[in-house]
Amino acid sequence: GAGVSQSPRYKVAKRGQDVALRCDPISGHVSLFWYQQALGQGPEFLTYFQNEAQLDKSGLPSDRFFAERPEGSVSTLKIQRTQQEDSAVYLCASSLAGTSEPSGANVLTFGAGSRLTVL
Amino acid sequence: AQSVTQPDIHITVSEGASLELRCNYSYGATPYLFWYVQSPGQGLQLLLKYFSGDTLVQGIKGFEAEFKRSQSSFNLRKPSVHWSDAAEYFCAVGAGSYQKVTFGTGTKLQVIP
Protein backbone atom coordinates (compact mmCIF):
# COMPACT_ATOMS: atom_id res chain seq x y z
CA GLY A 1 0.00 0.00 0.00
CA ALA A 2 0.87 3.65 -0.13
CA GLY A 3 1.46 4.04 3.57
CA VAL A 4 2.18 2.12 6.76
CA SER A 5 -0.89 0.28 7.93
CA GLN A 6 -1.47 -0.76 11.54
CA SER A 7 -4.20 -2.90 13.02
CA PRO A 8 -6.19 -2.89 15.13
CA ARG A 9 -6.53 0.86 15.55
CA TYR A 10 -8.04 0.36 18.98
CA LYS A 11 -7.72 -2.55 21.37
CA VAL A 12 -9.18 -2.94 24.83
CA ALA A 13 -7.77 -5.80 26.86
CA LYS A 14 -8.37 -7.06 30.33
CA ARG A 15 -5.32 -7.23 32.51
CA GLY A 16 -3.55 -10.53 31.95
CA GLN A 17 -4.70 -11.00 28.38
CA ASP A 18 -2.31 -11.38 25.49
CA VAL A 19 -2.51 -8.95 22.57
CA ALA A 20 -1.00 -8.86 19.08
CA LEU A 21 -0.54 -5.67 17.10
CA ARG A 22 0.16 -5.80 13.39
CA CYS A 23 2.20 -3.49 11.19
CA ASP A 24 2.20 -3.60 7.41
CA PRO A 25 5.06 -1.36 6.22
CA ILE A 26 5.51 0.28 2.86
CA SER A 27 6.45 -2.32 0.29
CA GLY A 28 10.21 -2.57 -0.16
CA HIS A 29 11.08 -0.75 3.03
CA VAL A 30 14.03 -2.41 4.71
CA SER A 31 13.89 -0.84 8.13
CA LEU A 32 11.02 -1.18 10.58
CA PHE A 33 10.74 0.43 14.00
CA TRP A 34 8.24 0.03 16.83
CA TYR A 35 7.64 2.87 19.28
CA GLN A 36 5.48 3.18 22.39
CA GLN A 37 3.79 6.51 23.05
CA ALA A 38 2.23 6.99 26.46
CA LEU A 39 -0.34 9.73 26.97
CA GLY A 40 1.28 13.14 26.85
CA GLN A 41 4.71 11.74 26.03
CA GLY A 42 6.92 11.46 23.00
CA PRO A 43 7.37 8.15 21.22
CA GLU A 44 9.80 5.82 22.98
CA PHE A 45 11.85 3.35 20.95
CA LEU A 46 11.01 -0.31 21.43
CA THR A 47 12.72 -2.33 18.72
CA TYR A 48 14.24 -2.24 15.24
CA PHE A 49 14.25 -4.68 12.33
CA GLN A 50 16.35 -4.68 9.22
CA ASN A 51 14.46 -6.98 6.90
CA GLU A 52 13.71 -10.05 9.06
CA ALA A 53 16.58 -9.50 11.48
CA GLN A 54 15.81 -7.90 14.81
CA LEU A 55 18.94 -5.82 15.31
CA ASP A 56 17.93 -3.92 18.41
CA LYS A 57 15.39 -4.82 21.07
CA SER A 58 16.88 -2.72 23.80
CA GLY A 59 13.71 -0.66 24.26
CA LEU A 60 11.35 -3.53 25.00
CA PRO A 61 10.25 -2.86 28.58
CA SER A 62 10.04 -6.47 29.73
CA ASP A 63 10.15 -10.05 28.54
CA ARG A 64 6.39 -9.84 28.11
CA PHE A 65 7.02 -7.88 24.93
CA PHE A 66 7.99 -9.75 21.79
CA ALA A 67 8.26 -8.61 18.18
CA GLU A 68 8.81 -10.48 14.97
CA ARG A 69 9.08 -9.86 11.24
CA PRO A 70 9.54 -13.35 9.85
CA GLU A 71 9.50 -12.59 6.12
CA GLY A 72 10.93 -9.12 6.25
CA SER A 73 7.66 -7.35 5.58
CA VAL A 74 4.73 -7.53 8.03
CA SER A 75 5.67 -7.24 11.68
CA THR A 76 3.78 -8.21 14.81
CA LEU A 77 4.27 -6.83 18.29
CA LYS A 78 2.98 -9.20 20.94
CA ILE A 79 2.39 -8.32 24.55
CA GLN A 80 1.78 -11.17 26.94
CA ARG A 81 -0.10 -10.90 30.24
CA THR A 82 -0.90 -7.24 29.69
CA GLN A 83 -0.64 -4.81 32.58
CA GLN A 84 -2.24 -1.41 33.03
CA GLU A 85 1.10 0.31 32.44
CA ASP A 86 1.11 -1.17 28.93
CA SER A 87 -1.72 1.19 27.97
CA ALA A 88 -0.31 3.40 25.22
CA VAL A 89 -0.31 4.01 21.51
CA TYR A 90 2.03 1.67 19.68
CA LEU A 91 3.50 3.23 16.56
CA CYS A 92 5.15 1.44 13.71
CA ALA A 93 7.43 3.18 11.21
CA SER A 94 9.33 2.02 8.17
CA SER A 95 12.05 3.42 5.94
CA LEU A 96 14.00 2.46 2.85
CA ALA A 97 17.36 2.56 4.57
CA GLY A 98 19.31 -0.30 5.97
CA THR A 99 22.72 0.03 7.50
CA SER A 100 24.32 0.05 4.07
CA GLU A 101 22.11 2.75 2.63
CA PRO A 102 23.13 6.38 2.26
CA SER A 103 22.15 8.19 5.43
CA GLY A 104 19.94 10.56 3.53
CA ALA A 105 17.51 7.77 2.74
CA ASN A 106 16.48 7.04 6.31
CA VAL A 107 13.28 8.99 6.72
CA LEU A 108 10.61 7.26 8.78
CA THR A 109 7.03 6.94 7.61
CA PHE A 110 4.69 6.28 10.51
CA GLY A 111 1.45 4.41 10.71
CA ALA A 112 -1.54 5.86 12.56
CA GLY A 113 -0.82 3.66 15.57
CA SER A 114 -2.65 1.07 17.64
CA ARG A 115 -4.16 2.43 20.84
CA LEU A 116 -4.07 -0.20 23.57
CA THR A 117 -6.13 0.23 26.72
CA VAL A 118 -5.65 -2.32 29.48
CA LEU A 119 -8.41 -2.44 32.08
CA ALA B 1 23.39 7.90 23.53
CA GLN B 2 21.50 10.72 21.93
CA SER B 3 18.77 12.74 23.60
CA VAL B 4 16.39 15.56 22.73
CA THR B 5 14.97 18.31 24.92
CA GLN B 6 11.90 20.33 24.08
CA PRO B 7 11.64 22.83 26.92
CA ASP B 8 8.16 24.10 26.10
CA ILE B 9 5.35 21.67 26.87
CA HIS B 10 2.58 23.95 25.66
CA ILE B 11 2.59 27.10 23.53
CA THR B 12 -0.32 29.33 22.59
CA VAL B 13 -0.11 31.78 19.70
CA SER B 14 -2.59 33.95 17.88
CA GLU B 15 -3.47 33.11 14.32
CA GLY B 16 -1.20 35.08 12.01
CA ALA B 17 1.54 35.47 14.59
CA SER B 18 5.00 34.03 14.19
CA LEU B 19 6.04 30.81 15.87
CA GLU B 20 9.28 29.36 17.20
CA LEU B 21 9.46 25.96 18.87
CA ARG B 22 12.68 25.14 20.67
CA CYS B 23 14.68 21.95 20.43
CA ASN B 24 18.06 21.05 21.89
CA TYR B 25 19.83 17.80 21.27
CA SER B 26 22.70 15.92 22.82
CA TYR B 27 24.99 13.79 20.69
CA GLY B 28 28.73 13.53 20.25
CA ALA B 29 28.78 14.12 16.52
CA THR B 30 26.50 15.87 14.05
CA PRO B 31 23.23 13.97 14.16
CA TYR B 32 20.39 13.78 11.74
CA LEU B 33 17.59 16.05 12.93
CA PHE B 34 13.87 15.96 12.27
CA TRP B 35 10.67 17.73 13.14
CA TYR B 36 7.43 15.75 13.08
CA VAL B 37 3.87 16.90 13.63
CA GLN B 38 1.09 14.82 15.16
CA SER B 39 -2.55 15.78 14.95
CA PRO B 40 -5.04 14.15 17.35
CA GLY B 41 -5.57 10.50 16.50
CA GLN B 42 -3.05 10.64 13.70
CA GLY B 43 0.39 9.24 13.14
CA LEU B 44 3.50 11.36 12.93
CA GLN B 45 4.08 13.35 9.77
CA LEU B 46 7.53 14.57 8.78
CA LEU B 47 7.77 18.35 8.50
CA LEU B 48 11.45 18.65 7.65
CA LYS B 49 14.85 17.09 8.15
CA TYR B 50 18.50 18.10 8.37
CA PHE B 51 21.29 15.79 7.33
CA SER B 52 24.06 18.11 6.15
CA GLY B 53 24.73 21.23 4.11
CA ASP B 54 22.72 24.41 4.45
CA THR B 55 21.81 24.86 8.10
CA LEU B 56 18.47 26.47 7.28
CA VAL B 57 16.06 23.85 5.99
CA GLN B 58 12.64 24.34 4.50
CA GLY B 59 9.80 21.96 5.11
CA ILE B 60 6.19 21.44 4.28
CA LYS B 61 3.34 23.73 5.32
CA GLY B 62 5.61 26.79 5.39
CA PHE B 63 7.81 25.58 8.25
CA GLU B 64 11.57 26.02 8.45
CA ALA B 65 14.23 25.06 10.97
CA GLU B 66 17.77 26.19 11.62
CA PHE B 67 20.57 23.93 12.80
CA LYS B 68 22.98 25.70 15.14
CA ARG B 69 25.88 23.46 16.06
CA SER B 70 27.28 25.87 18.65
CA GLN B 71 24.00 25.81 20.56
CA SER B 72 23.09 22.18 19.83
CA SER B 73 19.74 23.50 18.70
CA PHE B 74 17.32 22.87 15.88
CA ASN B 75 14.44 25.31 16.40
CA LEU B 76 11.33 25.20 14.26
CA ARG B 77 9.85 28.42 12.91
CA LYS B 78 6.88 29.64 10.93
CA PRO B 79 6.33 33.30 10.06
CA SER B 80 2.52 33.22 10.21
CA VAL B 81 0.57 30.51 12.01
CA HIS B 82 -2.74 29.17 10.70
CA TRP B 83 -5.46 27.63 12.87
CA SER B 84 -4.82 24.30 11.15
CA ASP B 85 -1.28 24.26 12.61
CA ALA B 86 -2.68 23.41 16.04
CA ALA B 87 -1.10 20.02 16.84
CA GLU B 88 1.75 18.48 18.77
CA TYR B 89 5.26 18.92 17.43
CA PHE B 90 8.12 16.55 18.06
CA CYS B 91 11.80 17.15 17.52
CA ALA B 92 13.85 14.03 16.90
CA VAL B 93 17.45 13.01 16.41
CA GLY B 94 18.74 10.06 14.40
CA ALA B 95 22.13 8.63 15.19
CA GLY B 96 24.10 5.42 15.20
CA SER B 97 24.70 2.69 12.67
CA TYR B 98 21.05 2.35 11.74
CA GLN B 99 20.06 5.88 12.69
CA LYS B 100 17.88 5.07 15.65
CA VAL B 101 15.46 7.97 15.97
CA THR B 102 14.96 9.40 19.45
CA PHE B 103 12.11 11.81 20.11
CA GLY B 104 11.62 14.70 22.46
CA THR B 105 8.58 14.92 24.72
CA GLY B 106 6.78 17.22 22.33
CA THR B 107 5.32 20.74 22.32
CA LYS B 108 1.57 21.15 22.04
CA LEU B 109 0.63 24.18 19.95
CA GLN B 110 -2.66 25.95 20.50
CA VAL B 111 -3.75 28.60 17.98
CA ILE B 112 -6.28 31.20 19.08
CA PRO B 113 -8.31 33.40 16.74
mmCIF file of C-alpha atoms in Angstrom:
data_model
loop_
_atom_site.group_PDB
_atom_site.id
_atom_site.type_symbol
_atom_site.label_atom_id
_atom_site.label_comp_id
_atom_site.label_asym_id
_atom_site.label_seq_id
_atom_site.Cartn_x
_atom_site.Cartn_y
_atom_site.Cartn_z
ATOM 1 C CA GLY A 1 0.000 0.000 0.000
ATOM 2 C CA ALA A 2 0.874 3.650 -0.132
ATOM 3 C CA GLY A 3 1.462 4.042 3.574
ATOM 4 C CA VAL A 4 2.182 2.125 6.764
ATOM 5 C CA SER A 5 -0.886 0.279 7.932
ATOM 6 C CA GLN A 6 -1.470 -0.757 11.545
ATOM 7 C CA SER A 7 -4.200 -2.904 13.024
ATOM 8 C CA PRO A 8 -6.192 -2.887 15.131
ATOM 9 C CA ARG A 9 -6.527 0.862 15.548
ATOM 10 C CA TYR A 10 -8.043 0.361 18.984
ATOM 11 C CA LYS A 11 -7.719 -2.549 21.365
ATOM 12 C CA VAL A 12 -9.179 -2.944 24.829
ATOM 13 C CA ALA A 13 -7.767 -5.800 26.860
ATOM 14 C CA LYS A 14 -8.372 -7.062 30.330
ATOM 15 C CA ARG A 15 -5.320 -7.232 32.515
ATOM 16 C CA GLY A 16 -3.554 -10.530 31.953
ATOM 17 C CA GLN A 17 -4.704 -11.003 28.383
ATOM 18 C CA ASP A 18 -2.306 -11.383 25.486
ATOM 19 C CA VAL A 19 -2.510 -8.948 22.568
ATOM 20 C CA ALA A 20 -1.002 -8.857 19.082
ATOM 21 C CA LEU A 21 -0.537 -5.675 17.095
ATOM 22 C CA ARG A 22 0.157 -5.796 13.386
ATOM 23 C CA CYS A 23 2.198 -3.490 11.187
ATOM 24 C CA ASP A 24 2.198 -3.601 7.407
ATOM 25 C CA PRO A 25 5.065 -1.361 6.221
ATOM 26 C CA ILE A 26 5.510 0.282 2.865
ATOM 27 C CA SER A 27 6.451 -2.320 0.286
ATOM 28 C CA GLY A 28 10.212 -2.566 -0.159
ATOM 29 C CA HIS A 29 11.083 -0.747 3.030
ATOM 30 C CA VAL A 30 14.032 -2.412 4.706
ATOM 31 C CA SER A 31 13.887 -0.839 8.134
ATOM 32 C CA LEU A 32 11.021 -1.179 10.582
ATOM 33 C CA PHE A 33 10.741 0.428 13.998
ATOM 34 C CA TRP A 34 8.237 0.026 16.829
ATOM 35 C CA TYR A 35 7.645 2.865 19.281
ATOM 36 C CA GLN A 36 5.480 3.181 22.391
ATOM 37 C CA GLN A 37 3.785 6.514 23.049
ATOM 38 C CA ALA A 38 2.225 6.989 26.461
ATOM 39 C CA LEU A 39 -0.341 9.726 26.970
ATOM 40 C CA GLY A 40 1.283 13.139 26.852
ATOM 41 C CA GLN A 41 4.708 11.742 26.032
ATOM 42 C CA GLY A 42 6.919 11.463 22.997
ATOM 43 C CA PRO A 43 7.374 8.149 21.225
ATOM 44 C CA GLU A 44 9.800 5.817 22.982
ATOM 45 C CA PHE A 45 11.855 3.348 20.947
ATOM 46 C CA LEU A 46 11.008 -0.312 21.427
ATOM 47 C CA THR A 47 12.717 -2.328 18.718
ATOM 48 C CA TYR A 48 14.241 -2.238 15.240
ATOM 49 C CA PHE A 49 14.246 -4.675 12.331
ATOM 50 C CA GLN A 50 16.351 -4.680 9.223
ATOM 51 C CA ASN A 51 14.455 -6.978 6.901
ATOM 52 C CA GLU A 52 13.710 -10.048 9.055
ATOM 53 C CA ALA A 53 16.582 -9.497 11.476
ATOM 54 C CA GLN A 54 15.809 -7.899 14.809
ATOM 55 C CA LEU A 55 18.942 -5.823 15.313
ATOM 56 C CA ASP A 56 17.932 -3.917 18.414
ATOM 57 C CA LYS A 57 15.387 -4.821 21.065
ATOM 58 C CA SER A 58 16.880 -2.719 23.804
ATOM 59 C CA GLY A 59 13.713 -0.657 24.256
ATOM 60 C CA LEU A 60 11.354 -3.532 24.998
ATOM 61 C CA PRO A 61 10.251 -2.857 28.580
ATOM 62 C CA SER A 62 10.039 -6.466 29.729
ATOM 63 C CA ASP A 63 10.150 -10.047 28.544
ATOM 64 C CA ARG A 64 6.390 -9.841 28.110
ATOM 65 C CA PHE A 65 7.020 -7.880 24.925
ATOM 66 C CA PHE A 66 7.987 -9.751 21.793
ATOM 67 C CA ALA A 67 8.256 -8.612 18.179
ATOM 68 C CA GLU A 68 8.807 -10.483 14.967
ATOM 69 C CA ARG A 69 9.085 -9.855 11.236
ATOM 70 C CA PRO A 70 9.541 -13.350 9.848
ATOM 71 C CA GLU A 71 9.496 -12.590 6.122
ATOM 72 C CA GLY A 72 10.935 -9.120 6.246
ATOM 73 C CA SER A 73 7.662 -7.352 5.578
ATOM 74 C CA VAL A 74 4.730 -7.526 8.032
ATOM 75 C CA SER A 75 5.669 -7.238 11.680
ATOM 76 C CA THR A 76 3.777 -8.206 14.808
ATOM 77 C CA LEU A 77 4.270 -6.828 18.292
ATOM 78 C CA LYS A 78 2.981 -9.199 20.937
ATOM 79 C CA ILE A 79 2.390 -8.317 24.546
ATOM 80 C CA GLN A 80 1.775 -11.170 26.941
ATOM 81 C CA ARG A 81 -0.096 -10.904 30.241
ATOM 82 C CA THR A 82 -0.902 -7.245 29.685
ATOM 83 C CA GLN A 83 -0.637 -4.813 32.577
ATOM 84 C CA GLN A 84 -2.244 -1.410 33.026
ATOM 85 C CA GLU A 85 1.096 0.307 32.442
ATOM 86 C CA ASP A 86 1.114 -1.173 28.932
ATOM 87 C CA SER A 87 -1.716 1.188 27.972
ATOM 88 C CA ALA A 88 -0.315 3.399 25.225
ATOM 89 C CA VAL A 89 -0.313 4.013 21.506
ATOM 90 C CA TYR A 90 2.026 1.669 19.678
ATOM 91 C CA LEU A 91 3.501 3.227 16.564
ATOM 92 C CA CYS A 92 5.147 1.441 13.706
ATOM 93 C CA ALA A 93 7.430 3.183 11.214
ATOM 94 C CA SER A 94 9.331 2.024 8.171
ATOM 95 C CA SER A 95 12.053 3.417 5.940
ATOM 96 C CA LEU A 96 13.999 2.465 2.849
ATOM 97 C CA ALA A 97 17.358 2.564 4.568
ATOM 98 C CA GLY A 98 19.308 -0.299 5.968
ATOM 99 C CA THR A 99 22.720 0.033 7.499
ATOM 100 C CA SER A 100 24.323 0.055 4.073
ATOM 101 C CA GLU A 101 22.114 2.753 2.634
ATOM 102 C CA PRO A 102 23.127 6.382 2.265
ATOM 103 C CA SER A 103 22.147 8.185 5.430
ATOM 104 C CA GLY A 104 19.939 10.563 3.534
ATOM 105 C CA ALA A 105 17.512 7.771 2.739
ATOM 106 C CA ASN A 106 16.485 7.041 6.311
ATOM 107 C CA VAL A 107 13.278 8.987 6.718
ATOM 108 C CA LEU A 108 10.611 7.256 8.783
ATOM 109 C CA THR A 109 7.027 6.945 7.607
ATOM 110 C CA PHE A 110 4.689 6.280 10.506
ATOM 111 C CA GLY A 111 1.454 4.411 10.715
ATOM 112 C CA ALA A 112 -1.541 5.858 12.563
ATOM 113 C CA GLY A 113 -0.817 3.656 15.565
ATOM 114 C CA SER A 114 -2.649 1.071 17.642
ATOM 115 C CA ARG A 115 -4.157 2.430 20.840
ATOM 116 C CA LEU A 116 -4.073 -0.199 23.571
ATOM 117 C CA THR A 117 -6.128 0.225 26.717
ATOM 118 C CA VAL A 118 -5.648 -2.320 29.483
ATOM 119 C CA LEU A 119 -8.411 -2.439 32.079
ATOM 120 C CA ALA B 1 23.385 7.896 23.527
ATOM 121 C CA GLN B 2 21.499 10.721 21.930
ATOM 122 C CA SER B 3 18.767 12.740 23.598
ATOM 123 C CA VAL B 4 16.393 15.560 22.729
ATOM 124 C CA THR B 5 14.973 18.308 24.922
ATOM 125 C CA GLN B 6 11.901 20.329 24.077
ATOM 126 C CA PRO B 7 11.636 22.827 26.925
ATOM 127 C CA ASP B 8 8.156 24.100 26.096
ATOM 128 C CA ILE B 9 5.354 21.668 26.867
ATOM 129 C CA HIS B 10 2.585 23.946 25.661
ATOM 130 C CA ILE B 11 2.588 27.103 23.533
ATOM 131 C CA THR B 12 -0.321 29.334 22.595
ATOM 132 C CA VAL B 13 -0.110 31.785 19.696
ATOM 133 C CA SER B 14 -2.594 33.952 17.882
ATOM 134 C CA GLU B 15 -3.470 33.115 14.321
ATOM 135 C CA GLY B 16 -1.198 35.082 12.007
ATOM 136 C CA ALA B 17 1.538 35.465 14.593
ATOM 137 C CA SER B 18 4.996 34.029 14.193
ATOM 138 C CA LEU B 19 6.044 30.808 15.874
ATOM 139 C CA GLU B 20 9.276 29.359 17.199
ATOM 140 C CA LEU B 21 9.460 25.960 18.874
ATOM 141 C CA ARG B 22 12.678 25.142 20.672
ATOM 142 C CA CYS B 23 14.677 21.953 20.431
ATOM 143 C CA ASN B 24 18.057 21.049 21.890
ATOM 144 C CA TYR B 25 19.835 17.796 21.266
ATOM 145 C CA SER B 26 22.699 15.921 22.820
ATOM 146 C CA TYR B 27 24.988 13.795 20.690
ATOM 147 C CA GLY B 28 28.728 13.528 20.250
ATOM 148 C CA ALA B 29 28.777 14.123 16.515
ATOM 149 C CA THR B 30 26.501 15.869 14.047
ATOM 150 C CA PRO B 31 23.231 13.971 14.164
ATOM 151 C CA TYR B 32 20.386 13.782 11.744
ATOM 152 C CA LEU B 33 17.591 16.046 12.925
ATOM 153 C CA PHE B 34 13.873 15.959 12.274
ATOM 154 C CA TRP B 35 10.666 17.726 13.138
ATOM 155 C CA TYR B 36 7.435 15.748 13.085
ATOM 156 C CA VAL B 37 3.869 16.896 13.630
ATOM 157 C CA GLN B 38 1.090 14.824 15.161
ATOM 158 C CA SER B 39 -2.554 15.783 14.949
ATOM 159 C CA PRO B 40 -5.038 14.147 17.348
ATOM 160 C CA GLY B 41 -5.573 10.501 16.499
ATOM 161 C CA GLN B 42 -3.047 10.643 13.697
ATOM 162 C CA GLY B 43 0.387 9.241 13.139
ATOM 163 C CA LEU B 44 3.502 11.359 12.929
ATOM 164 C CA GLN B 45 4.082 13.346 9.774
ATOM 165 C CA LEU B 46 7.532 14.565 8.782
ATOM 166 C CA LEU B 47 7.775 18.351 8.504
ATOM 167 C CA LEU B 48 11.449 18.646 7.647
ATOM 168 C CA LYS B 49 14.849 17.087 8.151
ATOM 169 C CA TYR B 50 18.502 18.104 8.372
ATOM 170 C CA PHE B 51 21.287 15.794 7.328
ATOM 171 C CA SER B 52 24.064 18.112 6.147
ATOM 172 C CA GLY B 53 24.731 21.235 4.109
ATOM 173 C CA ASP B 54 22.721 24.407 4.446
ATOM 174 C CA THR B 55 21.808 24.865 8.097
ATOM 175 C CA LEU B 56 18.466 26.475 7.276
ATOM 176 C CA VAL B 57 16.065 23.852 5.990
ATOM 177 C CA GLN B 58 12.641 24.336 4.501
ATOM 178 C CA GLY B 59 9.805 21.963 5.105
ATOM 179 C CA ILE B 60 6.186 21.440 4.283
ATOM 180 C CA LYS B 61 3.335 23.730 5.322
ATOM 181 C CA GLY B 62 5.614 26.786 5.390
ATOM 182 C CA PHE B 63 7.813 25.579 8.250
ATOM 183 C CA GLU B 64 11.570 26.017 8.455
ATOM 184 C CA ALA B 65 14.230 25.061 10.966
ATOM 185 C CA GLU B 66 17.767 26.191 11.620
ATOM 186 C CA PHE B 67 20.569 23.934 12.800
ATOM 187 C CA LYS B 68 22.978 25.699 15.145
ATOM 188 C CA ARG B 69 25.878 23.462 16.056
ATOM 189 C CA SER B 70 27.283 25.869 18.650
ATOM 190 C CA GLN B 71 24.001 25.810 20.559
ATOM 191 C CA SER B 72 23.085 22.184 19.830
ATOM 192 C CA SER B 73 19.743 23.496 18.703
ATOM 193 C CA PHE B 74 17.316 22.866 15.881
ATOM 194 C CA ASN B 75 14.444 25.309 16.400
ATOM 195 C CA LEU B 76 11.332 25.197 14.261
ATOM 196 C CA ARG B 77 9.848 28.421 12.913
ATOM 197 C CA LYS B 78 6.880 29.640 10.928
ATOM 198 C CA PRO B 79 6.328 33.304 10.062
ATOM 199 C CA SER B 80 2.517 33.225 10.210
ATOM 200 C CA VAL B 81 0.571 30.509 12.007
ATOM 201 C CA HIS B 82 -2.736 29.167 10.704
ATOM 202 C CA TRP B 83 -5.462 27.634 12.874
ATOM 203 C CA SER B 84 -4.815 24.301 11.155
ATOM 204 C CA ASP B 85 -1.278 24.256 12.612
ATOM 205 C CA ALA B 86 -2.678 23.406 16.038
ATOM 206 C CA ALA B 87 -1.102 20.022 16.842
ATOM 207 C CA GLU B 88 1.755 18.477 18.765
ATOM 208 C CA TYR B 89 5.260 18.922 17.427
ATOM 209 C CA PHE B 90 8.117 16.548 18.065
ATOM 210 C CA CYS B 91 11.799 17.151 17.522
ATOM 211 C CA ALA B 92 13.855 14.032 16.904
ATOM 212 C CA VAL B 93 17.453 13.010 16.413
ATOM 213 C CA GLY B 94 18.743 10.061 14.398
ATOM 214 C CA ALA B 95 22.131 8.629 15.188
ATOM 215 C CA GLY B 96 24.098 5.421 15.197
ATOM 216 C CA SER B 97 24.695 2.695 12.675
ATOM 217 C CA TYR B 98 21.049 2.346 11.744
ATOM 218 C CA GLN B 99 20.056 5.884 12.686
ATOM 219 C CA LYS B 100 17.881 5.068 15.650
ATOM 220 C CA VAL B 101 15.464 7.968 15.973
ATOM 221 C CA THR B 102 14.964 9.403 19.454
ATOM 222 C CA PHE B 103 12.111 11.813 20.112
ATOM 223 C CA GLY B 104 11.624 14.703 22.462
ATOM 224 C CA THR B 105 8.584 14.920 24.717
ATOM 225 C CA GLY B 106 6.779 17.222 22.331
ATOM 226 C CA THR B 107 5.323 20.741 22.319
ATOM 227 C CA LYS B 108 1.575 21.149 22.039
ATOM 228 C CA LEU B 109 0.631 24.177 19.954
ATOM 229 C CA GLN B 110 -2.662 25.945 20.498
ATOM 230 C CA VAL B 111 -3.750 28.602 17.983
ATOM 231 C CA ILE B 112 -6.279 31.196 19.079
ATOM 232 C CA PRO B 113 -8.312 33.403 16.738
#
